[in-house]
Amino acid sequence: SVGIRRRLRRFFRRDGRALIFAMDHGFEHGPTDFEEHWEHVNPRIITRKVVRAGIDGVMMLPGVARLAVDELKPDTGLMIKLTSKTNLRPKDDQLLQSQLGYVEDAIKLGADAIAATVYWGSPQEDLMMRQFAEIASYAHDLGFPVVQFAYPRGPYINEKYGKKEDYRVVMYGARAAVESGADMIKTYWTGSRETFAKVVDAAAGVPVLLSGGAKTDNPVDFLKLVWEVIEAGGSGAVVGRNIFQRENPEPFIKALLKVVHRNEDPEEAAKA
Ligand code: FBP
């Protein structure tokens, strides 16, 4: 619908690319994720910094969005994620993301997009598929785009492919996201430009964004990774730890924006 297209444009610039800040870690990993730079446990403080640096959008769970929303610029895309899990659950239940909020809650917060995770290949895949279908159907009816964090993970994947980052697995997850109605996909790095390009192909025009991952010791290494994603036809990145675990996230975000939007050489981008 027109509403979906219009709202998607809040994240993507004219070049069709976006850099989005992710901050659901206090729930999904626990507050220890912020211990590297403890001030950033306060959603207002870190949101103020990322917005000042020029980030295109942010992704949060509803409660944190409520705390941070006043720090956003009118044109900062707001993505509200409606599923998560804590790291406190028994190990056997870690392969399930549960719904913790509703499409209406996200809309009341001013969301431009609704996000939900599906662990493709999980023993609880069926439940997450239904959850995603319900969220997507309602959000689409109301003209809101839906973002799928398409994360393949499960015992059979490990048995058959060795690792969840195998491009055949990541590409399968991206394709499953498209076929289940996603308007934007967030997924893992597959290890090379060539293989990530296949993931992008399998998504058949639905934008594919990198899921940041653990902080790299050397900031340039992460800039290089994002550069590869862009060269592979990826539409940008959704980045959490690589931003908020850095002492000084603002220059790093500016460097990331140069790589995402100007294909700038990572070493050069890091210098400025
Ligand atoms: P990062 O850039 O820190 O990897 O954030 C992306 C993200 O998807 C978060 O939204 C989420 O909390 C986290 O990664 C989940 O990571 P994992 O499932 O690997 O524990």
Tab-separated table of C-alpha atoms in Angstrom, residues 27-124:
chain	number	residue	atom	x	y	z
A	27	PHE	CA	16.184	-7.407	27.296
A	28	GLU	CA	17.650	-9.882	24.848
A	29	HIS	CA	21.142	-10.174	26.340
A	30	GLY	CA	20.742	-8.375	29.663
A	31	PRO	CA	22.212	-5.084	30.935
A	32	THR	CA	25.718	-6.616	31.064
A	33	ASP	CA	25.920	-5.767	27.337
A	34	PHE	CA	26.202	-2.109	28.407
A	35	GLU	CA	29.009	-2.646	30.897
A	36	GLU	CA	31.683	-1.759	28.340
A	37	HIS	CA	30.336	1.770	28.483
A	38	TRP	CA	27.866	1.892	31.301
A	39	GLU	CA	26.464	5.366	30.587
A	40	HIS	CA	24.805	3.836	27.504
A	41	VAL	CA	22.488	1.723	29.648
A	42	ASN	CA	20.407	4.912	29.740
A	43	PRO	CA	18.355	4.843	26.514
A	44	ARG	CA	18.060	8.635	26.413
A	45	ILE	CA	21.807	9.215	26.515
A	46	ILE	CA	22.772	6.755	23.785
A	47	THR	CA	19.789	7.693	21.606
A	48	ARG	CA	20.739	11.367	21.829
A	49	LYS	CA	24.242	10.510	20.625
A	50	VAL	CA	23.208	8.296	17.707
A	51	VAL	CA	20.618	10.800	16.529
A	52	ARG	CA	23.113	13.652	16.734
A	53	ALA	CA	25.522	11.622	14.609
A	54	GLY	CA	22.877	11.379	11.871
A	55	ILE	CA	21.579	7.810	12.150
A	56	ASP	CA	18.717	6.994	9.711
A	57	GLY	CA	16.579	5.002	12.136
A	58	VAL	CA	16.400	3.212	15.466
A	59	MET	CA	15.031	-0.166	16.523
A	60	MET	CA	13.731	-0.686	20.065
A	61	LEU	CA	11.256	-2.672	22.139
A	62	PRO	CA	8.157	-0.673	23.193
A	63	GLY	CA	9.233	0.209	26.747
A	64	VAL	CA	12.617	1.598	25.769
A	65	ALA	CA	11.089	3.452	22.837
A	66	ARG	CA	8.766	5.197	25.288
A	67	LEU	CA	11.829	6.426	27.212
A	68	ALA	CA	13.845	7.467	24.176
A	69	VAL	CA	11.282	8.769	21.701
A	70	ASP	CA	11.751	12.432	22.646
A	71	GLU	CA	15.389	12.217	21.576
A	72	LEU	CA	14.475	11.356	17.964
A	73	LYS	CA	14.407	13.891	15.146
A	74	PRO	CA	11.131	14.161	13.238
A	75	ASP	CA	12.719	12.289	10.330
A	76	THR	CA	14.413	9.506	12.331
A	77	GLY	CA	12.757	6.205	11.379
A	78	LEU	CA	11.332	4.400	14.407
A	79	MET	CA	11.156	0.621	14.255
A	80	ILE	CA	9.414	-1.107	17.127
A	81	LYS	CA	10.179	-4.769	17.664
A	82	LEU	CA	7.394	-6.813	19.177
A	83	THR	CA	9.192	-10.063	19.963
A	84	SER	CA	12.103	-11.024	22.162
A	85	LYS	CA	13.399	-13.474	24.756
A	86	THR	CA	15.568	-13.124	27.825
A	87	ASN	CA	18.859	-14.902	28.278
A	88	LEU	CA	17.540	-16.125	31.619
A	89	ARG	CA	15.295	-18.764	30.077
A	90	PRO	CA	16.174	-22.435	30.228
A	91	LYS	CA	18.492	-23.397	27.394
A	92	ASP	CA	15.835	-25.484	25.661
A	93	ASP	CA	13.570	-22.437	25.351
A	94	GLN	CA	16.223	-20.100	23.931
A	95	LEU	CA	15.132	-20.895	20.380
A	96	LEU	CA	11.848	-19.081	20.784
A	97	GLN	CA	11.063	-15.359	20.603
A	98	SER	CA	7.793	-14.484	22.323
A	99	GLN	CA	5.514	-11.584	21.574
A	100	LEU	CA	5.777	-8.854	24.216
A	101	GLY	CA	3.716	-6.098	22.665
A	102	TYR	CA	1.059	-5.405	20.061
A	103	VAL	CA	0.898	-3.565	16.758
A	104	GLU	CA	-1.344	-0.921	18.361
A	105	ASP	CA	1.278	-0.239	21.073
A	106	ALA	CA	3.890	0.368	18.394
A	107	ILE	CA	1.616	2.672	16.426
A	108	LYS	CA	0.758	4.660	19.553
A	109	LEU	CA	4.499	5.190	20.062
A	110	GLY	CA	4.750	6.653	16.569
A	111	ALA	CA	6.371	3.637	14.894
A	112	ASP	CA	7.188	3.764	11.190
A	113	ALA	CA	7.746	-0.002	11.002
A	114	ILE	CA	7.020	-3.080	13.076
A	115	ALA	CA	9.670	-5.760	13.585
A	116	ALA	CA	9.592	-9.384	14.720
A	117	THR	CA	12.144	-12.188	14.829
A	118	VAL	CA	11.715	-15.648	13.347
A	119	TYR	CA	14.297	-18.307	14.186
A	120	TRP	CA	13.962	-20.395	11.036
A	121	GLY	CA	14.824	-23.991	11.798
A	122	SER	CA	13.973	-23.754	15.479
A	123	PRO	CA	11.847	-26.527	17.025
A	124	GLN	CA	9.447	-23.639	17.740
